[in-house]
Amino acid sequence: MRLTFSKMHGIGNDFVVLDCRNDAFALDETQIRALADRHTGVGFDQLLSVEPARDRSCAFYYGIWNADGSPSGQCGNGVRCVAAWLHRAGALAIGEDVRLESPSGPVTVRLLSANEVTVDMGEPDFEPVASGMAFVPAADRYIFTMTPGSPPGPLAGSAPEAGVVSMGNPHAVVLIDDLADPSLAVFGPAMSTHEHFAHGANIGFVRQRDRAHLQLRVHERGAGWTQACGTGACAAMAVLHRRGDVDNRVHVQLPGGTLRIDWAGPGHTLWMTGPAAFAFEGTWPVPASSDETAG
């Protein structure tokens, strides 16, 4: 069996997109990991499947899997790529608002051009349970200090605060002065799997330049350090906005490029705007599934 795919990226956050509108998604975790391998497979941060919608109010459904084969609830850069893919497939027009169904619920997308998409990401959810937190912070319901179990290094020694928010997937946002701090290499993965989070979390380290500009690095659960994280940019803006530190429009610079995030605060949905790009098309020989190998 050979699998036809599109390779895409949103400011460096890269994806393999599969057309599952007529044929059901059929890869297991072992096959996803093989496809994700950057040396022997195709390579990606997330795998996206475009499928018929389950929700009748939506035009299509998109599934999301991390490089380690685990499922994900939402992907900001990914949904922009899905919208651009649908446009190239003739299923979405420029200027048209369309509801797409994600694993965490519907989102509205609008194509500004063939390769520029704005997405209604919903309202940020600061309730700890939404991020799978195993406890409620005593001092505040969305800010807590990472002291228990912290790894060694300058960051752990300063006990940084982390703002926790769900954008359809769990995020913890740490405000930091130096994004090149070498302890991030240890602290990011450790925090992503910290006991505070029942199912892990995406960890964003953000440096604030001013009220309208942020710099961000994200360690994604199931994928590791990525060139960009759309929901991470949304989470960083939402946490700092709730603290009163940023305005209603913020440009977030990530290693792969910049996203624009607009949020007017509680009672309003958050919008993310950025590019989506095609890299190449290809076919991949699918290895036997783990069940077939075991049999």
PDB file of C-alpha atoms in Angstrom:
ATOM      1  CA  MET A   1       0.000   0.000   0.000  1.00  0.00           C
ATOM      2  CA  ARG A   2       1.263   3.469  -0.909  1.00  0.00           C
ATOM      3  CA  LEU A   3       0.006   6.555   0.886  1.00  0.00           C
ATOM      4  CA  THR A   4      -0.391   9.846  -1.039  1.00  0.00           C
ATOM      5  CA  PHE A   5       0.306  12.927   1.079  1.00  0.00           C
ATOM      6  CA  SER A   6       0.905  16.673   1.032  1.00  0.00           C
ATOM      7  CA  LYS A   7       3.782  18.145   3.030  1.00  0.00           C
ATOM      8  CA  MET A   8       2.913  21.601   4.420  1.00  0.00           C
ATOM      9  CA  HIS A   9       4.069  24.008   7.080  1.00  0.00           C
ATOM     10  CA  GLY A  10       2.909  27.036   9.017  1.00  0.00           C
ATOM     11  CA  ILE A  11       6.011  29.201   9.654  1.00  0.00           C
ATOM     12  CA  GLY A  12       8.137  26.079  10.037  1.00  0.00           C
ATOM     13  CA  ASN A  13       5.720  23.960  12.090  1.00  0.00           C
ATOM     14  CA  ASP A  14       5.482  21.109   9.578  1.00  0.00           C
ATOM     15  CA  PHE A  15       2.724  18.652   8.726  1.00  0.00           C
ATOM     16  CA  VAL A  16       1.819  15.711   6.572  1.00  0.00           C
ATOM     17  CA  VAL A  17      -1.760  16.156   5.327  1.00  0.00           C
ATOM     18  CA  LEU A  18      -3.807  13.139   4.233  1.00  0.00           C
ATOM     19  CA  ASP A  19      -6.951  13.222   2.102  1.00  0.00           C
ATOM     20  CA  CYS A  20      -9.380  10.996   4.025  1.00  0.00           C
ATOM     21  CA  ARG A  21     -12.576  12.452   2.577  1.00  0.00           C
ATOM     22  CA  ASN A  22     -13.387   9.204   0.776  1.00  0.00           C
ATOM     23  CA  ASP A  23     -11.098   6.648   2.413  1.00  0.00           C
ATOM     24  CA  ALA A  24     -11.101   6.305   6.202  1.00  0.00           C
ATOM     25  CA  PHE A  25      -7.936   7.106   8.170  1.00  0.00           C
ATOM     26  CA  ALA A  26      -6.263   3.738   8.801  1.00  0.00           C
ATOM     27  CA  LEU A  27      -2.781   4.316  10.268  1.00  0.00           C
ATOM     28  CA  ASP A  28      -1.932   2.979  13.711  1.00  0.00           C
ATOM     29  CA  GLU A  29       0.497   4.521  16.214  1.00  0.00           C
ATOM     30  CA  THR A  30       3.481   2.523  14.937  1.00  0.00           C
ATOM     31  CA  GLN A  31       2.839   3.583  11.338  1.00  0.00           C
ATOM     32  CA  ILE A  32       2.392   7.241  12.359  1.00  0.00           C
ATOM     33  CA  ARG A  33       5.731   7.174  14.160  1.00  0.00           C
ATOM     34  CA  ALA A  34       7.376   5.604  11.099  1.00  0.00           C
ATOM     35  CA  LEU A  35       5.927   8.284   8.827  1.00  0.00           C
ATOM     36  CA  ALA A  36       7.091  10.984  11.271  1.00  0.00           C
ATOM     37  CA  ASP A  37      10.699   9.784  11.331  1.00  0.00           C
ATOM     38  CA  ARG A  38      12.800  12.493   9.658  1.00  0.00           C
ATOM     39  CA  HIS A  39      15.535  10.016   8.661  1.00  0.00           C
ATOM     40  CA  THR A  40      13.600   7.005   7.389  1.00  0.00           C
ATOM     41  CA  GLY A  41      10.090   8.400   6.849  1.00  0.00           C
ATOM     42  CA  VAL A  42       8.773  11.776   5.668  1.00  0.00           C
ATOM     43  CA  GLY A  43       9.030  13.766   8.894  1.00  0.00           C
ATOM     44  CA  PHE A  44       6.557  16.081  10.581  1.00  0.00           C
ATOM     45  CA  ASP A  45       5.587  17.694  13.864  1.00  0.00           C
ATOM     46  CA  GLN A  46       1.936  16.683  13.388  1.00  0.00           C
ATOM     47  CA  LEU A  47      -0.068  14.504  11.020  1.00  0.00           C
ATOM     48  CA  LEU A  48      -3.387  15.941   9.767  1.00  0.00           C
ATOM     49  CA  SER A  49      -6.255  13.989   8.226  1.00  0.00           C
ATOM     50  CA  VAL A  50      -9.023  15.777   6.280  1.00  0.00           C
ATOM     51  CA  GLU A  51     -12.230  13.796   6.768  1.00  0.00           C
ATOM     52  CA  PRO A  52     -16.017  14.134   6.453  1.00  0.00           C
ATOM     53  CA  ALA A  53     -17.475  16.187   9.301  1.00  0.00           C
ATOM     54  CA  ARG A  54     -19.169  14.471  12.236  1.00  0.00           C
ATOM     55  CA  ASP A  55     -20.843  17.745  13.210  1.00  0.00           C
ATOM     56  CA  ARG A  56     -23.462  18.754  10.607  1.00  0.00           C
ATOM     57  CA  SER A  57     -22.693  22.440  11.172  1.00  0.00           C
ATOM     58  CA  CYS A  58     -19.145  21.904   9.901  1.00  0.00           C
ATOM     59  CA  ALA A  59     -17.847  21.419   6.366  1.00  0.00           C
ATOM     60  CA  PHE A  60     -15.022  18.996   7.220  1.00  0.00           C
ATOM     61  CA  TYR A  61     -13.321  17.298  10.158  1.00  0.00           C
ATOM     62  CA  TYR A  62      -9.558  17.263  10.672  1.00  0.00           C
ATOM     63  CA  GLY A  63      -7.725  14.768  12.870  1.00  0.00           C
ATOM     64  CA  ILE A  64      -4.400  15.586  14.543  1.00  0.00           C
ATOM     65  CA  TRP A  65      -1.619  13.219  15.616  1.00  0.00           C
ATOM     66  CA  ASN A  66       1.739  14.138  17.118  1.00  0.00           C
ATOM     67  CA  ALA A  67       5.025  12.731  15.852  1.00  0.00           C
ATOM     68  CA  ASP A  68       5.048  10.169  18.667  1.00  0.00           C
ATOM     69  CA  GLY A  69       1.688   8.804  17.466  1.00  0.00           C
ATOM     70  CA  SER A  70      -0.392  10.359  20.247  1.00  0.00           C
ATOM     71  CA  PRO A  71      -3.587  12.258  19.344  1.00  0.00           C
ATOM     72  CA  SER A  72      -3.900  16.021  19.830  1.00  0.00           C
ATOM     73  CA  GLY A  73      -6.962  18.149  20.455  1.00  0.00           C
ATOM     74  CA  GLN A  74      -6.012  21.244  18.479  1.00  0.00           C
ATOM     75  CA  CYS A  75      -3.258  22.721  16.287  1.00  0.00           C
ATOM     76  CA  GLY A  76      -3.321  26.385  15.269  1.00  0.00           C
ATOM     77  CA  ASN A  77      -0.761  26.182  12.471  1.00  0.00           C
ATOM     78  CA  GLY A  78      -2.334  22.918  11.375  1.00  0.00           C
ATOM     79  CA  VAL A  79      -5.850  24.299  10.899  1.00  0.00           C
ATOM     80  CA  ARG A  80      -4.460  27.065   8.678  1.00  0.00           C
ATOM     81  CA  CYS A  81      -2.762  24.406   6.552  1.00  0.00           C
ATOM     82  CA  VAL A  82      -6.001  22.404   6.386  1.00  0.00           C
ATOM     83  CA  ALA A  83      -7.825  25.529   5.157  1.00  0.00           C
ATOM     84  CA  ALA A  84      -5.179  26.203   2.481  1.00  0.00           C
ATOM     85  CA  TRP A  85      -5.265  22.525   1.468  1.00  0.00           C
ATOM     86  CA  LEU A  86      -9.058  22.648   1.104  1.00  0.00           C
ATOM     87  CA  HIS A  87      -8.766  25.804  -1.006  1.00  0.00           C
ATOM     88  CA  ARG A  88      -6.308  24.127  -3.376  1.00  0.00           C
ATOM     89  CA  ALA A  89      -8.662  21.119  -3.529  1.00  0.00           C
ATOM     90  CA  GLY A  90     -11.473  23.449  -4.643  1.00  0.00           C
ATOM     91  CA  ALA A  91     -13.491  23.045  -1.424  1.00  0.00           C
ATOM     92  CA  LEU A  92     -12.915  26.471   0.148  1.00  0.00           C
ATOM     93  CA  ALA A  93     -13.077  29.920  -1.464  1.00  0.00           C
ATOM     94  CA  ILE A  94     -11.015  32.993  -0.621  1.00  0.00           C
ATOM     95  CA  GLY A  95     -12.973  35.338   1.645  1.00  0.00           C
ATOM     96  CA  GLU A  96     -15.364  32.579   2.713  1.00  0.00           C
ATOM     97  CA  ASP A  97     -16.016  31.800   6.392  1.00  0.00           C
ATOM     98  CA  VAL A  98     -16.213  28.043   6.999  1.00  0.00           C
ATOM     99  CA  ARG A  99     -16.615  25.986  10.154  1.00  0.00           C
ATOM    100  CA  LEU A 100     -14.208  23.083  10.469  1.00  0.00           C
ATOM    101  CA  GLU A 101     -14.465  20.398  13.119  1.00  0.00           C
ATOM    102  CA  SER A 102     -11.374  19.657  15.210  1.00  0.00           C
ATOM    103  CA  PRO A 103     -11.001  16.937  17.864  1.00  0.00           C
ATOM    104  CA  SER A 104     -11.697  19.633  20.480  1.00  0.00           C
ATOM    105  CA  GLY A 105     -14.697  21.168  18.670  1.00  0.00           C
ATOM    106  CA  PRO A 106     -15.604  23.521  15.798  1.00  0.00           C
ATOM    107  CA  VAL A 107     -13.438  26.428  14.644  1.00  0.00           C
ATOM    108  CA  THR A 108     -14.202  29.078  12.017  1.00  0.00           C
ATOM    109  CA  VAL A 109     -11.602  29.772   9.328  1.00  0.00           C
ATOM    110  CA  ARG A 110     -11.432  32.519   6.718  1.00  0.00           C
ATOM    111  CA  LEU A 111      -9.004  32.561   3.792  1.00  0.00           C
ATOM    112  CA  LEU A 112      -7.540  36.039   3.331  1.00  0.00           C
ATOM    113  CA  SER A 113      -5.571  34.729   0.332  1.00  0.00           C
ATOM    114  CA  ALA A 114      -4.492  31.352  -1.001  1.00  0.00           C
ATOM    115  CA  ASN A 115      -1.750  31.179   1.630  1.00  0.00           C
ATOM    116  CA  GLU A 116      -2.960  33.476   4.430  1.00  0.00           C
ATOM    117  CA  VAL A 117      -5.597  32.293   6.894  1.00  0.00           C
ATOM    118  CA  THR A 118      -7.289  33.722   9.963  1.00  0.00           C
ATOM    119  CA  VAL A 119      -8.860  31.363  12.497  1.00  0.00           C
ATOM    120  CA  ASP A 120     -11.371  31.838  15.307  1.00  0.00           C
ATOM    121  CA  MET A 121      -9.661  29.737  17.984  1.00  0.00           C
ATOM    122  CA  GLY A 122     -12.464  30.121  20.536  1.00  0.00           C
ATOM    123  CA  GLU A 123     -12.243  31.708  23.975  1.00  0.00           C
ATOM    124  CA  PRO A 124      -9.212  30.783  26.108  1.00  0.00           C
ATOM    125  CA  ASP A 125     -10.168  28.534  29.028  1.00  0.00           C
ATOM    126  CA  PHE A 126      -8.289  29.272  32.246  1.00  0.00           C
ATOM    127  CA  GLU A 127     -10.021  26.622  34.339  1.00  0.00           C
ATOM    128  CA  PRO A 128      -7.325  24.173  35.561  1.00  0.00           C
ATOM    129  CA  VAL A 129      -9.450  21.147  34.704  1.00  0.00           C
ATOM    130  CA  ALA A 130      -9.467  22.197  31.034  1.00  0.00           C
ATOM    131  CA  SER A 131      -5.678  21.752  30.955  1.00  0.00           C
ATOM    132  CA  GLY A 132      -5.803  18.448  32.807  1.00  0.00           C
ATOM    133  CA  MET A 133      -4.182  19.885  35.905  1.00  0.00           C
ATOM    134  CA  ALA A 134      -3.997  17.432  38.767  1.00  0.00           C
ATOM    135  CA  PHE A 135      -4.534  20.172  41.352  1.00  0.00           C
ATOM    136  CA  VAL A 136      -5.859  23.728  41.691  1.00  0.00           C
ATOM    137  CA  PRO A 137      -3.110  26.288  42.512  1.00  0.00           C
ATOM    138  CA  ALA A 138      -3.714  27.795  45.937  1.00  0.00           C
ATOM    139  CA  ALA A 139      -2.692  31.378  45.215  1.00  0.00           C
ATOM    140  CA  ASP A 140      -4.449  31.795  41.875  1.00  0.00           C
ATOM    141  CA  ARG A 141      -6.516  29.593  39.562  1.00  0.00           C
ATOM    142  CA  TYR A 142      -4.187  29.942  36.599  1.00  0.00           C
ATOM    143  CA  ILE A 143      -0.778  30.995  37.927  1.00  0.00           C
ATOM    144  CA  PHE A 144       1.398  28.627  39.934  1.00  0.00           C
ATOM    145  CA  THR A 145       5.083  28.341  40.779  1.00  0.00           C
ATOM    146  CA  MET A 146       7.043  25.426  39.370  1.00  0.00           C
ATOM    147  CA  THR A 147       8.997  24.380  42.435  1.00  0.00           C
ATOM    148  CA  PRO A 148       8.120  20.719  43.244  1.00  0.00           C
ATOM    149  CA  GLY A 149      10.099  18.372  41.055  1.00  0.00           C
ATOM    150  CA  SER A 150      11.772  21.154  39.047  1.00  0.00           C
ATOM    151  CA  PRO A 151      14.995  20.178  37.252  1.00  0.00           C
ATOM    152  CA  PRO A 152      18.257  21.899  38.178  1.00  0.00           C
ATOM    153  CA  GLY A 153      19.329  25.080  36.425  1.00  0.00           C
ATOM    154  CA  PRO A 154      18.873  28.876  36.531  1.00  0.00           C
ATOM    155  CA  LEU A 155      15.174  28.673  35.701  1.00  0.00           C
ATOM    156  CA  ALA A 156      14.356  26.186  38.432  1.00  0.00           C
ATOM    157  CA  GLY A 157      16.376  28.179  40.930  1.00  0.00           C
ATOM    158  CA  SER A 158      14.282  31.284  40.252  1.00  0.00           C
ATOM    159  CA  ALA A 159      10.990  29.336  40.569  1.00  0.00           C
ATOM    160  CA  PRO A 160       9.267  30.870  37.521  1.00  0.00           C
ATOM    161  CA  GLU A 161       5.518  31.300  37.428  1.00  0.00           C
ATOM    162  CA  ALA A 162       3.528  29.514  34.728  1.00  0.00           C
ATOM    163  CA  GLY A 163       0.195  30.754  33.423  1.00  0.00           C
ATOM    164  CA  VAL A 164      -1.992  27.783  32.500  1.00  0.00           C
ATOM    165  CA  VAL A 165      -4.629  27.976  29.774  1.00  0.00           C
ATOM    166  CA  SER A 166      -6.352  25.644  27.328  1.00  0.00           C
ATOM    167  CA  MET A 167      -6.702  26.532  23.663  1.00  0.00           C
ATOM    168  CA  GLY A 168      -8.301  23.166  22.928  1.00  0.00           C
ATOM    169  CA  ASN A 169      -5.038  21.654  24.194  1.00  0.00           C
ATOM    170  CA  PRO A 170      -3.167  22.372  27.461  1.00  0.00           C
ATOM    171  CA  HIS A 171      -0.528  25.106  27.708  1.00  0.00           C
ATOM    172  CA  ALA A 172       1.703  26.508  30.407  1.00  0.00           C
ATOM    173  CA  VAL A 173       3.324  29.863  29.658  1.00  0.00           C
ATOM    174  CA  VAL A 174       6.524  30.972  31.412  1.00  0.00           C
ATOM    175  CA  LEU A 175       7.661  34.606  31.184  1.00  0.00           C
ATOM    176  CA  ILE A 176      11.453  34.713  30.790  1.00  0.00           C
ATOM    177  CA  ASP A 177      14.134  37.291  29.965  1.00  0.00           C
ATOM    178  CA  ASP A 178      16.514  35.017  28.046  1.00  0.00           C
ATOM    179  CA  LEU A 179      15.123  32.585  25.468  1.00  0.00           C
ATOM    180  CA  ALA A 180      18.665  31.281  24.919  1.00  0.00           C
ATOM    181  CA  ASP A 181      18.960  30.138  28.561  1.00  0.00           C
ATOM    182  CA  PRO A 182      20.573  26.677  28.252  1.00  0.00           C
ATOM    183  CA  SER A 183      18.454  25.299  31.085  1.00  0.00           C
ATOM    184  CA  LEU A 184      15.410  25.464  28.784  1.00  0.00           C
ATOM    185  CA  ALA A 185      16.714  22.336  27.067  1.00  0.00           C
ATOM    186  CA  VAL A 186      16.068  20.447  30.304  1.00  0.00           C
ATOM    187  CA  PHE A 187      13.274  22.498  31.784  1.00  0.00           C
ATOM    188  CA  GLY A 188      10.968  22.410  28.723  1.00  0.00           C
ATOM    189  CA  PRO A 189      10.710  18.609  28.413  1.00  0.00           C
ATOM    190  CA  ALA A 190      10.561  18.173  32.204  1.00  0.00           C
ATOM    191  CA  MET A 191       7.755  20.682  32.589  1.00  0.00           C
ATOM    192  CA  SER A 192       5.854  19.178  29.640  1.00  0.00           C
ATOM    193  CA  THR A 193       5.593  15.881  31.518  1.00  0.00           C
ATOM    194  CA  HIS A 194       5.377  17.389  35.016  1.00  0.00           C
ATOM    195  CA  GLU A 195       3.114  15.738  37.577  1.00  0.00           C
ATOM    196  CA  HIS A 196       0.961  18.900  37.623  1.00  0.00           C
ATOM    197  CA  PHE A 197      -0.471  17.844  34.243  1.00  0.00           C
ATOM    198  CA  ALA A 198      -2.489  14.649  34.006  1.00  0.00           C
ATOM    199  CA  HIS A 199      -1.919  14.322  30.251  1.00  0.00           C
ATOM    200  CA  GLY A 200       1.163  16.477  29.723  1.00  0.00           C
ATOM    201  CA  ALA A 201       1.205  20.045  28.390  1.00  0.00           C
ATOM    202  CA  ASN A 202       2.726  22.314  25.759  1.00  0.00           C
ATOM    203  CA  ILE A 203       5.254  24.619  27.400  1.00  0.00           C
ATOM    204  CA  GLY A 204       5.789  28.129  26.056  1.00  0.00           C
ATOM    205  CA  PHE A 205       8.702  30.338  27.106  1.00  0.00           C
ATOM    206  CA  VAL A 206       7.891  33.943  26.246  1.00  0.00           C
ATOM    207  CA  ARG A 207       9.912  37.142  26.254  1.00  0.00           C
ATOM    208  CA  GLN A 208       7.893  40.354  26.195  1.00  0.00           C
ATOM    209  CA  ARG A 209       9.393  43.102  24.059  1.00  0.00           C
ATOM    210  CA  ASP A 210       6.515  45.546  24.560  1.00  0.00           C
ATOM    211  CA  ARG A 211       2.707  45.533  24.829  1.00  0.00           C
ATOM    212  CA  ALA A 212       2.288  44.457  21.203  1.00  0.00           C
ATOM    213  CA  HIS A 213       5.280  42.183  20.543  1.00  0.00           C
ATOM    214  CA  LEU A 214       6.283  38.862  22.076  1.00  0.00           C
ATOM    215  CA  GLN A 215       9.022  36.332  21.345  1.00  0.00           C
ATOM    216  CA  LEU A 216       8.213  32.678  21.986  1.00  0.00           C
ATOM    217  CA  ARG A 217       9.720  29.192  22.040  1.00  0.00           C
ATOM    218  CA  VAL A 218       7.502  26.154  22.575  1.00  0.00           C
ATOM    219  CA  HIS A 219       8.183  22.600  23.644  1.00  0.00           C
ATOM    220  CA  GLU A 220       5.160  20.654  22.402  1.00  0.00           C
ATOM    221  CA  ARG A 221       3.978  17.497  24.101  1.00  0.00           C
ATOM    222  CA  GLY A 222       4.441  14.578  21.734  1.00  0.00           C
ATOM    223  CA  ALA A 223       6.553  16.584  19.273  1.00  0.00           C
ATOM    224  CA  GLY A 224       9.321  18.368  21.221  1.00  0.00           C
ATOM    225  CA  TRP A 225      10.749  21.772  20.270  1.00  0.00           C
ATOM    226  CA  THR A 226       9.054  23.122  17.131  1.00  0.00           C
ATOM    227  CA  GLN A 227       9.717  26.063  14.818  1.00  0.00           C
ATOM    228  CA  ALA A 228       6.261  27.412  15.624  1.00  0.00           C
ATOM    229  CA  CYS A 229       3.170  26.585  17.660  1.00  0.00           C
ATOM    230  CA  GLY A 230      -0.071  28.365  16.759  1.00  0.00           C
ATOM    231  CA  THR A 231      -1.998  27.446  19.906  1.00  0.00           C
ATOM    232  CA  GLY A 232       1.153  28.277  21.899  1.00  0.00           C
ATOM    233  CA  ALA A 233       1.164  31.805  20.451  1.00  0.00           C
ATOM    234  CA  CYS A 234      -2.532  32.115  21.351  1.00  0.00           C
ATOM    235  CA  ALA A 235      -1.855  30.842  24.873  1.00  0.00           C
ATOM    236  CA  ALA A 236       1.043  33.249  25.431  1.00  0.00           C
ATOM    237  CA  MET A 237      -1.031  36.237  24.346  1.00  0.00           C
ATOM    238  CA  ALA A 238      -4.033  35.093  26.432  1.00  0.00           C
ATOM    239  CA  VAL A 239      -2.039  34.651  29.640  1.00  0.00           C
ATOM    240  CA  LEU A 240      -0.291  38.021  29.327  1.00  0.00           C
ATOM    241  CA  HIS A 241      -3.558  39.716  28.338  1.00  0.00           C
ATOM    242  CA  ARG A 242      -5.264  38.331  31.431  1.00  0.00           C
ATOM    243  CA  ARG A 243      -2.422  39.764  33.519  1.00  0.00           C
ATOM    244  CA  GLY A 244      -2.950  43.145  31.828  1.00  0.00           C
ATOM    245  CA  ASP A 245       0.505  43.142  30.235  1.00  0.00           C
ATOM    246  CA  VAL A 246      -0.440  43.328  26.526  1.00  0.00           C
ATOM    247  CA  ASP A 247      -2.938  45.066  24.245  1.00  0.00           C
ATOM    248  CA  ASN A 248      -5.770  43.464  22.259  1.00  0.00           C
ATOM    249  CA  ARG A 249      -3.521  42.823  19.244  1.00  0.00           C
ATOM    250  CA  VAL A 250      -0.129  41.162  19.609  1.00  0.00           C
ATOM    251  CA  HIS A 251       2.482  39.940  17.128  1.00  0.00           C
ATOM    252  CA  VAL A 252       4.192  36.780  18.363  1.00  0.00           C
ATOM    253  CA  GLN A 253       7.611  36.002  16.897  1.00  0.00           C
ATOM    254  CA  LEU A 254       8.556  32.316  16.877  1.00  0.00           C
ATOM    255  CA  PRO A 255      11.726  30.701  15.484  1.00  0.00           C
ATOM    256  CA  GLY A 256       9.960  30.042  12.159  1.00  0.00           C
ATOM    257  CA  GLY A 257       8.107  33.340  11.742  1.00  0.00           C
ATOM    258  CA  THR A 258       5.440  35.653  13.180  1.00  0.00           C
ATOM    259  CA  LEU A 259       1.732  35.212  13.957  1.00  0.00           C
ATOM    260  CA  ARG A 260      -0.833  37.917  14.736  1.00  0.00           C
ATOM    261  CA  ILE A 261      -3.119  37.241  17.685  1.00  0.00           C
ATOM    262  CA  ASP A 262      -6.246  39.321  18.427  1.00  0.00           C
ATOM    263  CA  TRP A 263      -8.226  38.975  21.654  1.00  0.00           C
ATOM    264  CA  ALA A 264     -10.464  41.550  23.365  1.00  0.00           C
ATOM    265  CA  GLY A 265     -10.662  39.595  26.622  1.00  0.00           C
ATOM    266  CA  PRO A 266     -13.287  37.500  28.454  1.00  0.00           C
ATOM    267  CA  GLY A 267     -16.515  37.017  26.540  1.00  0.00           C
ATOM    268  CA  HIS A 268     -14.721  37.239  23.191  1.00  0.00           C
ATOM    269  CA  THR A 269     -13.132  34.612  20.971  1.00  0.00           C
ATOM    270  CA  LEU A 270      -9.457  34.796  20.059  1.00  0.00           C
ATOM    271  CA  TRP A 271      -8.326  35.089  16.420  1.00  0.00           C
ATOM    272  CA  MET A 272      -5.016  33.881  15.008  1.00  0.00           C
ATOM    273  CA  THR A 273      -3.726  35.038  11.613  1.00  0.00           C
ATOM    274  CA  GLY A 274      -0.765  33.683   9.701  1.00  0.00           C
ATOM    275  CA  PRO A 275       0.527  31.909   6.569  1.00  0.00           C
ATOM    276  CA  ALA A 276       0.205  28.337   5.340  1.00  0.00           C
ATOM    277  CA  ALA A 277       2.586  26.908   2.760  1.00  0.00           C
ATOM    278  CA  PHE A 278       2.877  23.797   0.585  1.00  0.00           C
ATOM    279  CA  ALA A 279       6.305  22.135   0.523  1.00  0.00           C
ATOM    280  CA  PHE A 280       5.797  19.095  -1.723  1.00  0.00           C
ATOM    281  CA  GLU A 281       3.552  16.146  -2.608  1.00  0.00           C
ATOM    282  CA  GLY A 282       4.564  12.518  -2.422  1.00  0.00           C
ATOM    283  CA  THR A 283       3.744   8.886  -1.835  1.00  0.00           C
ATOM    284  CA  TRP A 284       4.968   6.756   1.041  1.00  0.00           C
ATOM    285  CA  PRO A 285       5.095   2.925   1.198  1.00  0.00           C
ATOM    286  CA  VAL A 286       3.114   2.097   4.332  1.00  0.00           C
ATOM    287  CA  PRO A 287       4.798  -0.540   6.518  1.00  0.00           C
ATOM    288  CA  ALA A 288       2.768  -3.336   8.050  1.00  0.00           C
ATOM    289  CA  SER A 289       0.697  -2.331  11.077  1.00  0.00           C
ATOM    290  CA  SER A 290       1.772  -3.431  14.544  1.00  0.00           C
ATOM    291  CA  ASP A 291      -1.122  -5.934  14.591  1.00  0.00           C
ATOM    292  CA  GLU A 292      -0.010  -7.470  11.274  1.00  0.00           C
ATOM    293  CA  THR A 293       3.579  -7.670  12.495  1.00  0.00           C
ATOM    294  CA  ALA A 294       2.484  -9.303  15.736  1.00  0.00           C
ATOM    295  CA  GLY A 295       0.269 -11.747  13.816  1.00  0.00           C
TER     296      GLY A 295
END
